[in-house]
CSV table of C-alpha atoms and ligand atoms in Angstrom, one decimal:
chain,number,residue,atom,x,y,z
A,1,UNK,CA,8.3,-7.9,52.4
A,2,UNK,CA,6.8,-9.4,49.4
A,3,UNK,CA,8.2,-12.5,47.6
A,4,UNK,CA,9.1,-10.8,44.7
A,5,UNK,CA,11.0,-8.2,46.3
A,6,UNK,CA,12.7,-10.3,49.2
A,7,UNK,CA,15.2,-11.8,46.4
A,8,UNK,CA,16.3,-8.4,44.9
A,9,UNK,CA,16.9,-6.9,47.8
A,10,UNK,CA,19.2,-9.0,49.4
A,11,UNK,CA,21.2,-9.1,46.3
A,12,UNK,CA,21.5,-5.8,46.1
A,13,UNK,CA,22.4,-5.6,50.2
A,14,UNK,CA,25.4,-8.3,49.0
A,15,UNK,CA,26.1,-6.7,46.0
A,16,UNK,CA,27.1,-3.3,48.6
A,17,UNK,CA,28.6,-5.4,50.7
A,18,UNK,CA,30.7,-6.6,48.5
A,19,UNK,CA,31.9,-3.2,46.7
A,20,UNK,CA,32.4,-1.7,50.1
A,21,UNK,CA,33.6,-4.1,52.4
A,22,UNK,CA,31.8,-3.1,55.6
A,23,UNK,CA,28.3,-4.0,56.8
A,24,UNK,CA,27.2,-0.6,57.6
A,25,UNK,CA,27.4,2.8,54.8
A,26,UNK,CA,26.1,5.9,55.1
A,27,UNK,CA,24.7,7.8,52.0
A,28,UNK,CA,27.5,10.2,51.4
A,29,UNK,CA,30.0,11.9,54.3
A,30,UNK,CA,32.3,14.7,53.8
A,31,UNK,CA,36.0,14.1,54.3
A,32,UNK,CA,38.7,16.1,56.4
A,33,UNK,CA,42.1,15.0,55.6
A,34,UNK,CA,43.9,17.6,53.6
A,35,UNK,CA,44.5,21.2,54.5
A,36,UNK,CA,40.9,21.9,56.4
A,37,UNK,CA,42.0,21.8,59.8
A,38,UNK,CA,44.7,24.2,58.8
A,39,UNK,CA,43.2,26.7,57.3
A,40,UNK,CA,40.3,26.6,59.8
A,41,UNK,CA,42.7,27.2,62.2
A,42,UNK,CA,44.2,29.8,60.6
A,43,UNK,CA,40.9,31.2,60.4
A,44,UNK,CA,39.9,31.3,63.7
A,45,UNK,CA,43.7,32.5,64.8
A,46,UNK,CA,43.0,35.8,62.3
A,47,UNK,CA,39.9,35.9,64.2
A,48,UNK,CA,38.4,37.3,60.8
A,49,UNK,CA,35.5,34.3,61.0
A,50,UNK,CA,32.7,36.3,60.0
A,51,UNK,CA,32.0,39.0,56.9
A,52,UNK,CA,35.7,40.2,56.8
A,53,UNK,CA,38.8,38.0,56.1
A,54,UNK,CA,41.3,36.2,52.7
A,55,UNK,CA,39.6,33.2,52.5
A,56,UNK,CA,36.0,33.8,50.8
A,57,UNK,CA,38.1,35.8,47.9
A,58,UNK,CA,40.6,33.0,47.6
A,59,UNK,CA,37.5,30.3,47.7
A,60,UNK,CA,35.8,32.7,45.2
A,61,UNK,CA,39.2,32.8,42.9
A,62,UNK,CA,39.8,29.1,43.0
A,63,UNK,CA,35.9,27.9,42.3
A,64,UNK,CA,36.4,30.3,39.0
A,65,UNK,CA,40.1,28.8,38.2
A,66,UNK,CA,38.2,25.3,38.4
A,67,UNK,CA,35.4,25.8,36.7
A,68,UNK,CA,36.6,28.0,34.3
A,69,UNK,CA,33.7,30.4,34.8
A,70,UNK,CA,35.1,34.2,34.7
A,71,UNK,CA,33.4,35.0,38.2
A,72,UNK,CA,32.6,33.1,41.5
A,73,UNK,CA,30.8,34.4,43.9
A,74,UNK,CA,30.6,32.8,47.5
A,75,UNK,CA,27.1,32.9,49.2
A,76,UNK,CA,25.3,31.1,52.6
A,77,UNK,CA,24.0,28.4,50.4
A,78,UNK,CA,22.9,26.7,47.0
A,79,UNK,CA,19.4,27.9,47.6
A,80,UNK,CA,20.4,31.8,48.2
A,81,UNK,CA,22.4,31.2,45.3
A,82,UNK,CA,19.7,30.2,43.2
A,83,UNK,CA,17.5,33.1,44.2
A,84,UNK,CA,20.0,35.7,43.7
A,85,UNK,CA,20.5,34.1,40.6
A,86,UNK,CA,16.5,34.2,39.5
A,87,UNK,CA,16.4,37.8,40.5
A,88,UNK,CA,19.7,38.9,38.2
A,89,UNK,CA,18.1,37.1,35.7
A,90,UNK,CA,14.9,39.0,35.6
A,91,UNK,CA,12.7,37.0,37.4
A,92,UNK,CA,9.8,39.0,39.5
A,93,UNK,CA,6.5,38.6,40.8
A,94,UNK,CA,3.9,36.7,38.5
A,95,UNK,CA,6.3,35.3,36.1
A,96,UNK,CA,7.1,31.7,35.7
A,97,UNK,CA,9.6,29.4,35.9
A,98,UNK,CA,10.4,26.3,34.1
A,99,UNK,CA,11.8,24.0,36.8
A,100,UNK,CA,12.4,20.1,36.8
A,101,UNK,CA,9.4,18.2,38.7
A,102,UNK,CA,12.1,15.8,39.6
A,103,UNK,CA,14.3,18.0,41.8
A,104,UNK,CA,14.9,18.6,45.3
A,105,UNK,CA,12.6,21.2,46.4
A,106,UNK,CA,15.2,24.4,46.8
A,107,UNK,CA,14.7,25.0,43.0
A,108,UNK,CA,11.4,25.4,43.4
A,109,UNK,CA,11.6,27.2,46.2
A,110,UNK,CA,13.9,29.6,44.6
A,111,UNK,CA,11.7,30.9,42.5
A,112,UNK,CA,9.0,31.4,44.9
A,113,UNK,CA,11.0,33.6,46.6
A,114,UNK,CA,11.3,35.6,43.6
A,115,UNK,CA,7.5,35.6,43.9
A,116,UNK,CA,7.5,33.7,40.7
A,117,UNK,CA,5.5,30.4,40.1
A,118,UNK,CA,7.7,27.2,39.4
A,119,UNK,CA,6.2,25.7,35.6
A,120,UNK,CA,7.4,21.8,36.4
A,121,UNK,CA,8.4,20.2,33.2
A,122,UNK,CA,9.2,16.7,32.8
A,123,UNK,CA,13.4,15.0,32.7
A,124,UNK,CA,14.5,11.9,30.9
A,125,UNK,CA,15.9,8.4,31.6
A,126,UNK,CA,19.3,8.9,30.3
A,127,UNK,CA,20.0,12.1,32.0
A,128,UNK,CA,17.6,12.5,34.6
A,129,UNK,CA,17.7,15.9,33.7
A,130,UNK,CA,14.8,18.2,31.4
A,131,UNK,CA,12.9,16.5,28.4
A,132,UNK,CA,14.4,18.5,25.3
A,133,UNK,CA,12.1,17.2,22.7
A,134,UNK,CA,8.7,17.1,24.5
A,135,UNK,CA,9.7,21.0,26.2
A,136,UNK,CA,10.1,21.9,22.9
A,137,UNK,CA,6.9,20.6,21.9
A,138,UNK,CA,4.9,21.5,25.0
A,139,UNK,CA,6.5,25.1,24.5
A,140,UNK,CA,5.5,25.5,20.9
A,141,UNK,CA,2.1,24.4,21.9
A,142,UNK,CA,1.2,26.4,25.2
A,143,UNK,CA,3.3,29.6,24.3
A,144,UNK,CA,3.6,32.2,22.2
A,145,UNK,CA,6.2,35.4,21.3
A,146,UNK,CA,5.2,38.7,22.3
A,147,UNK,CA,7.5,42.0,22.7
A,148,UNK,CA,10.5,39.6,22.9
A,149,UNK,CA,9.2,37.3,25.6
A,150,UNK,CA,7.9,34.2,26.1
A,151,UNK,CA,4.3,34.3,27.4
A,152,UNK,CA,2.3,31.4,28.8
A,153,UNK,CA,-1.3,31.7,26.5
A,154,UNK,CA,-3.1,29.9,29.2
A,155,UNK,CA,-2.4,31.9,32.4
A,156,UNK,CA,-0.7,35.1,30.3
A,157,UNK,CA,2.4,35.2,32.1
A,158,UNK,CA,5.8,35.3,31.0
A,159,UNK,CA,7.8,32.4,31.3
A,160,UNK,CA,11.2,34.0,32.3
A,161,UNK,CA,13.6,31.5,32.9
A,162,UNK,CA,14.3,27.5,33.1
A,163,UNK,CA,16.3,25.8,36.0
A,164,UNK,CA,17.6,22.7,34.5
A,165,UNK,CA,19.4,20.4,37.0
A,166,UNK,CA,22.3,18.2,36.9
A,167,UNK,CA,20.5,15.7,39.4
A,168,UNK,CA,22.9,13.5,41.4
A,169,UNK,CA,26.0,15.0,39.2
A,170,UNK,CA,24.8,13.9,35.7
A,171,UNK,CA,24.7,16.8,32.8
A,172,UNK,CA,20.9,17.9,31.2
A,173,UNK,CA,21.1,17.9,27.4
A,174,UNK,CA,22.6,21.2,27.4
A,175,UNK,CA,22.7,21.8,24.0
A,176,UNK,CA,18.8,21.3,23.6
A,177,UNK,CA,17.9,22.8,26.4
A,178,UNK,CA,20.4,26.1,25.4
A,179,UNK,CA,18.6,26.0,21.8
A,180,UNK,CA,15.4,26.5,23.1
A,181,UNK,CA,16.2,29.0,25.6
A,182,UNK,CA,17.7,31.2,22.4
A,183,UNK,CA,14.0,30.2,20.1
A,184,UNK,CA,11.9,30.9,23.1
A,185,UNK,CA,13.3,33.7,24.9
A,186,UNK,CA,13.9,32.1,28.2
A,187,UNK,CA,16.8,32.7,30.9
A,188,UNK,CA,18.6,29.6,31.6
A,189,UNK,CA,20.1,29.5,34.6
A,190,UNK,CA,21.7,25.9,35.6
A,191,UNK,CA,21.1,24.6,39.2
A,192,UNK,CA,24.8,22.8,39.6
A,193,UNK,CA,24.4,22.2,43.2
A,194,UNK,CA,25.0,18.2,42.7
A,195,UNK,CA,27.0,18.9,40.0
A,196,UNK,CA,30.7,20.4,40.7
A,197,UNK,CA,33.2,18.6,38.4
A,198,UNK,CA,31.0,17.7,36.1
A,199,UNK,CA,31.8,18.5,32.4
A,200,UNK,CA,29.3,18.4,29.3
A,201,UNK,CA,31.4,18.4,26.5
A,202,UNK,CA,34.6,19.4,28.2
A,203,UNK,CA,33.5,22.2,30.2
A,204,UNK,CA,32.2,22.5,33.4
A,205,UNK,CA,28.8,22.7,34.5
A,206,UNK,CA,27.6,25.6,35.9
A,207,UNK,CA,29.0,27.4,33.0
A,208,UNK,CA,26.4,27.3,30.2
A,209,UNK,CA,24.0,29.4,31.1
A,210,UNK,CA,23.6,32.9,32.0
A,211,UNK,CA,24.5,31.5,35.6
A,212,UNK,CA,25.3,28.7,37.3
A,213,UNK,CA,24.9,27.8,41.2
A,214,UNK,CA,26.6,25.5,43.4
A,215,UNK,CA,25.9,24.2,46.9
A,216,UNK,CA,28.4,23.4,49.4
A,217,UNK,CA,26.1,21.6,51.9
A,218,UNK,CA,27.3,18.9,54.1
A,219,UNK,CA,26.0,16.1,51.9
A,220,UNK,CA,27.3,17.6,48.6
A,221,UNK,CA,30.9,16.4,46.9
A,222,UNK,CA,32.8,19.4,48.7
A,223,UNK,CA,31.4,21.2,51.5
A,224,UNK,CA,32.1,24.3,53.5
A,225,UNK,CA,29.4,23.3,56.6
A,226,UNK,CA,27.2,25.1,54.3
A,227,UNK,CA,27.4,27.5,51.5
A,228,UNK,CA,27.2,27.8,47.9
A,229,UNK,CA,28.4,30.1,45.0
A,230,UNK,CA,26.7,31.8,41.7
A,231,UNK,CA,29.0,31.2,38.7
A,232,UNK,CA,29.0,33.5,35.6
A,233,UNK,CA,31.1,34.9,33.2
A,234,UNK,CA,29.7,38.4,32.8
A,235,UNK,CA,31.6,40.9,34.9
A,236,UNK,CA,28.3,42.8,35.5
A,237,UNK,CA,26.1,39.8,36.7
A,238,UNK,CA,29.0,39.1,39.2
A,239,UNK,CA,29.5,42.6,40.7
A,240,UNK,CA,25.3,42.5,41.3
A,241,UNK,CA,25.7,39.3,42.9
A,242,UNK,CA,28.3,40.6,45.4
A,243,UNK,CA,26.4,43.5,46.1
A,244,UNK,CA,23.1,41.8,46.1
A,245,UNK,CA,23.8,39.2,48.9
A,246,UNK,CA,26.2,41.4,51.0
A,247,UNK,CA,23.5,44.1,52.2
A,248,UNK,CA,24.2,46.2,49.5
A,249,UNK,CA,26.1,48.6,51.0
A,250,UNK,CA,28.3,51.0,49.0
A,251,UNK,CA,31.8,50.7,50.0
A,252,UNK,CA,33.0,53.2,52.5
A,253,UNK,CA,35.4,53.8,55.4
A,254,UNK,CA,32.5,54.0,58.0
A,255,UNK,CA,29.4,54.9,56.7
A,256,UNK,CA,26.4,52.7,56.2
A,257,UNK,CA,24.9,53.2,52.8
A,258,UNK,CA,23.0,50.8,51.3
A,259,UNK,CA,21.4,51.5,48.1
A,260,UNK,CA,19.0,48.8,47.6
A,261,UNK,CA,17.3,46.1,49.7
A,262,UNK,CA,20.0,43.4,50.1
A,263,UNK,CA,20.4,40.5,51.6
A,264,UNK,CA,23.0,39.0,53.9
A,265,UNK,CA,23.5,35.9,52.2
A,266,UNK,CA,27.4,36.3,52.5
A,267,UNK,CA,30.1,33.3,53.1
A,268,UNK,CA,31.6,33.6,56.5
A,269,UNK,CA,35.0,33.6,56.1
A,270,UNK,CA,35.3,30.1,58.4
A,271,UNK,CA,33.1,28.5,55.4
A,272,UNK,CA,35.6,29.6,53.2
A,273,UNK,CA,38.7,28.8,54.9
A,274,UNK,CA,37.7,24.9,55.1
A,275,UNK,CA,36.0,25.4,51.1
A,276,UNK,CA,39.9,26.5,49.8
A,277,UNK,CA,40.8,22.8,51.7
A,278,UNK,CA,37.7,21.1,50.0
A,279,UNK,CA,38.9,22.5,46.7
A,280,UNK,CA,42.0,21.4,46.7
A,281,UNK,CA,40.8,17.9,47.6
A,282,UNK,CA,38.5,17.7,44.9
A,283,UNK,CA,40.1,15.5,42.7
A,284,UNK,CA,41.1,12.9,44.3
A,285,UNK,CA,37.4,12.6,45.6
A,286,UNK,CA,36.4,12.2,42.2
A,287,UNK,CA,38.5,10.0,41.0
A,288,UNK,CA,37.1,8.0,43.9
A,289,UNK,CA,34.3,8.0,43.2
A,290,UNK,CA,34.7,6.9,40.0
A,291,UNK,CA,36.5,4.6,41.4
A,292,UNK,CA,33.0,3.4,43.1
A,293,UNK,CA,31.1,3.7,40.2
A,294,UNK,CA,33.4,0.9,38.3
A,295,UNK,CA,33.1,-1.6,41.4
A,296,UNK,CA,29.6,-0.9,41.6
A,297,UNK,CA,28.7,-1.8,37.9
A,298,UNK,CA,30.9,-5.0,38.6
A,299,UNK,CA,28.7,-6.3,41.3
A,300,UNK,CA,25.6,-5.0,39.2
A,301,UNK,CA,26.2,-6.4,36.2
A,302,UNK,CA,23.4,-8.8,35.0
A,303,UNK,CA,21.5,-8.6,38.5
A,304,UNK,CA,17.9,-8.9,36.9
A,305,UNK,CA,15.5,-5.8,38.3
A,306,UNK,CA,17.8,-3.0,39.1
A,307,UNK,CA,20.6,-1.6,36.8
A,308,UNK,CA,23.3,1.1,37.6
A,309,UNK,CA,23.2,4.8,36.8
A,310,UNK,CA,25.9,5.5,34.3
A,311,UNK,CA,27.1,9.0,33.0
A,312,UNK,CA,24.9,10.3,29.9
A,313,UNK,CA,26.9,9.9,26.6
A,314,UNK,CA,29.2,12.9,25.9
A,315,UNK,CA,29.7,13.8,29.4
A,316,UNK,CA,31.9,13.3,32.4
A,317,UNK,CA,29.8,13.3,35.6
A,318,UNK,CA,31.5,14.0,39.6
A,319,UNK,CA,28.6,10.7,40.5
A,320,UNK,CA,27.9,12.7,43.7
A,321,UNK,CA,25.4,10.1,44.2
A,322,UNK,CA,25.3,6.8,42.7
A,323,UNK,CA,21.7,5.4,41.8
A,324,UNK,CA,19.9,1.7,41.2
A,325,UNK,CA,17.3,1.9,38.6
A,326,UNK,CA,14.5,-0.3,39.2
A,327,UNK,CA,13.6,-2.5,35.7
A,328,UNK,CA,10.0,-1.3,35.7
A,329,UNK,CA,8.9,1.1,38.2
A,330,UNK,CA,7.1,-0.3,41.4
A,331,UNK,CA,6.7,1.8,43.8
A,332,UNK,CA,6.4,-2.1,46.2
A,333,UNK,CA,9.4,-3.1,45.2
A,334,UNK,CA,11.2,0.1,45.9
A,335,UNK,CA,9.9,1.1,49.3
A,336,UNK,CA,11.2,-2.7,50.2
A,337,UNK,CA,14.5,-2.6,48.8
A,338,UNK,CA,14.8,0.7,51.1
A,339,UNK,CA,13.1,-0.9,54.3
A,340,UNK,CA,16.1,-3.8,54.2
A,341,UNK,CA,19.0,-1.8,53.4
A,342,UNK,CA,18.1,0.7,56.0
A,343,UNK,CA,17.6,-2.2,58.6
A,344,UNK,CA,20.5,-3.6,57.4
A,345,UNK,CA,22.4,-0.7,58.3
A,346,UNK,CA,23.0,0.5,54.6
A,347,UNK,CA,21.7,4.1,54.1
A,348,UNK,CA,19.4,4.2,50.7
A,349,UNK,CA,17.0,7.2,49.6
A,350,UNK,CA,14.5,7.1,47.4
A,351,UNK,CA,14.3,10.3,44.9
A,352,UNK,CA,12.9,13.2,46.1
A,353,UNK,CA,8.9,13.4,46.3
A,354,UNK,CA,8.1,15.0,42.7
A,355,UNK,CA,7.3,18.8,43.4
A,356,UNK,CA,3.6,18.8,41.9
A,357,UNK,CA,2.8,16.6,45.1
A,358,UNK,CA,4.0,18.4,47.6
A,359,UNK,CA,1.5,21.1,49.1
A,360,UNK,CA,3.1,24.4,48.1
A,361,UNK,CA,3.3,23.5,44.8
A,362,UNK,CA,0.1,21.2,44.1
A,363,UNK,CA,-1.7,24.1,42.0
A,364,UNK,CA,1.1,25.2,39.8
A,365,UNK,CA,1.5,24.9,35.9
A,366,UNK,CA,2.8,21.5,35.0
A,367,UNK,CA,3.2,19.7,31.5
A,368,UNK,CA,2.8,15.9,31.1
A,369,UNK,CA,5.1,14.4,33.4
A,370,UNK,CA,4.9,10.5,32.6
A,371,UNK,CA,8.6,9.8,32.8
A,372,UNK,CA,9.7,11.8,35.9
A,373,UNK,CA,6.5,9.5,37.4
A,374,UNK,CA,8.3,6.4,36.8
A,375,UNK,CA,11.9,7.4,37.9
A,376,UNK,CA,10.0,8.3,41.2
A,377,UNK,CA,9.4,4.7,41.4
A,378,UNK,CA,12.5,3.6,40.3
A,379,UNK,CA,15.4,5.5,41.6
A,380,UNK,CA,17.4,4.2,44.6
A,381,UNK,CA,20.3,6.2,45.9
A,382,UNK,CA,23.1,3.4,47.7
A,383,UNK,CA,25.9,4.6,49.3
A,384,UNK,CA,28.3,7.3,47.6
A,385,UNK,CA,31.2,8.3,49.8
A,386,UNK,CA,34.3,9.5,48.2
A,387,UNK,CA,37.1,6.6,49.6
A,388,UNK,CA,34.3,3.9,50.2
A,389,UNK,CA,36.7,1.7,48.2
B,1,PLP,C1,21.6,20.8,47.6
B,1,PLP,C2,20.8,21.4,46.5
B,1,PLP,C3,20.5,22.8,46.4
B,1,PLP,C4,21.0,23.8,47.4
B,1,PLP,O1,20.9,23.4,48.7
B,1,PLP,P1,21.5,24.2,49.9
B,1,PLP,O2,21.3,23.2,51.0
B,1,PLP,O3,20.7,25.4,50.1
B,1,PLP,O4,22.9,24.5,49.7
B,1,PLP,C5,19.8,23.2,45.4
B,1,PLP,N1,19.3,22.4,44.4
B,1,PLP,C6,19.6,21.0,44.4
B,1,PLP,C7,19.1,20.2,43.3
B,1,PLP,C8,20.3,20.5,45.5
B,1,PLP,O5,20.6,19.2,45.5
């Protein structure tokens, strides 16, 4: 470790220490202590696990009563979610996609299974969500209108849609990014995966756009083993979705007819059973982890080199994952804070690799991308557990 580094991240190994009280943390673990074992058990009793069964309608009801979108519906996982998603909204072969570079790679992915190409775009310090003013800019300048849509002047395609994401539970600049969706003509379509109980203004994300998706992975602030959801509030969009990732099949007694090609991305009922428990626990984990957020800028305060993630102005975040900001991004200093609080037993993760680096998405379309660049080198992840203090 260098000498520069050695300092920093000791302190920030007591400064954990300290907030959580233990030696050892993982990055973030689900919770079990209300009604899951119940209703799992009730589940399995029924012996409706599988495609049939109360609990993915009730999950599906209560995700909408939360959020206050008009319809939930309950699919295998963010990532189906987001492609079903892409394809109501339009998206097909050729077009493109405006997607974070700083994202975890299921957004992108999405859209290539739409057999779109993901447009990366760059986010912003105080959000870590989508530049508004330079998208704007960069939009004006490589775009222009035709028959209603927005078409890319370089490669000629259209850019359909934009995927902007709430990373680790903190709200985009929705009203930008919402103002140039209406002036350009794109889809937005918000990728809420990290972001359940979040609210931008008072309402909750995954309901700004023409749909919202959610993940219930293991790691995520409720989880149903795995699973995710499509929020919307137009009664059509919904009923597509439900048809969409259930096979399409027609409803019928016994016969099989299916009158598209489908897909079975449905929620097993045993998902659903222990999502309805997850739910119902959901705010006490977020007042928790609040709760974390407060001790953690206590012991952060005037360190010198790292600073904590707060909530963007004007909204209320769920801080799914709470981040350390490296002072000037150093990619040294970084991989070495990592290297001793993972030897020292607490779990850190840098962000993700930016997408224009992996191999699948090297040749895509990308603007300038000089801040998402630096928060590579500076973000930190420490441990975010619901109950930690
Ligand atoms: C978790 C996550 C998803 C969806 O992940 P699944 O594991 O498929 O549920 C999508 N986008 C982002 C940003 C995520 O963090």
């Amino acid at each position: 470790m260098s000498s520069v580094s050695e300092p920093l991240a000791h302190q920030i190994i007591d400064a954990i220490r300290s907030v959580i009280g233990s030696d050892k943390a993982a990055l973030h673990e689900p919770r079990f202590k209300g009604n899951e074992w119940q209703y799992v058990k009730d589940c399995l009793d029924s012996t409706f696990v599988s495609t049939v069964g109360k609990y993915v309608g009730l999950f599906e009801h209560e995700l909408a009563s939360y959020t206050g979108a008009k319809h939930a519906v309950a699919v295998a996982n963010g990532t189906a979610a987001l492609h079903i998603a892409l394809e109501l909204a339009g998206v097909s072969e050729g077009d493109e996609v405006l997607v974070p570079a700083l994202t975890f790679i299921a957004t992108a992915n999405a859209v290539s299974y739409c057999g779109a190409i993901p447009h990366f775009v760059d986010s912003v310090h105080d959000t870590l969500g989508m530049a508004v003013g330079p998208l704007r800019d960069y939009l004006q300048h490589i775009s222009e209108q035709s028959n209603g849509h927005c078409i890319n002047k370089s490669t000629g395609k259209v850019i359909r849609a934009m995927v902007p994401m709430h990373t680790f539970g903190h709200m985009a600049d929705l009203d930008g990014l919402l103002a140039i969706a209406r002036d350009f003509n794109i889809a937005l379509i918000e990728d809420a995966a990290e972001s359940l109980g979040s609210t931008y203004q008072g309402k909750h994300s995954g309901t700004f756009g023409m749909m919202g998706t959610l993940s219930f992975n293991g790691n995520k602030t409720i989880t149903t083993g795995g699973g995710g959801a499509i929020l919307t509030n137009d009664s059509e969009i919904a009923q597509r979705a439900k048809h969409l990732t259930t096979t399409a099949k027609v409803p019928h007694r016994w016969a099989f007819i299916h009158d598209e090609v489908g897909y079975n991305y449905r929620m097993p009922n045993l998902n659903a059973a222990l999502g309805c428990a997850q739910l119902e626990q959901l705010p006490v984990f977020l007042a928790s982890k609040r709760q974390l957020y407060a001790s953690y800028a206590k012991a952060f305060e005037g360190m010198t080199g790292v600073s904590l993630m707060k909530e963007p102005t004007g909204s209320h975040s769920n801080y799914w994952l709470q981040t350390i900001m490296l002072s000037k991004p150093d990619v040294e200093v970084r991989d070495a804070v990592l290297q001793a609080t993972n030897d020292s037993g607490i779990m850190t993760r840098p962000s993700w690799t930016l997408m224009h680096r992996l191999k699948p998405y090297q040749a895509c379309p990308r603007a300038p991308l000089p801040v998402s660049e630096d928060l590579e080198q500076q973000i930190i992840n420490i441990p975010s557990s619901a109950f930690l203090v």
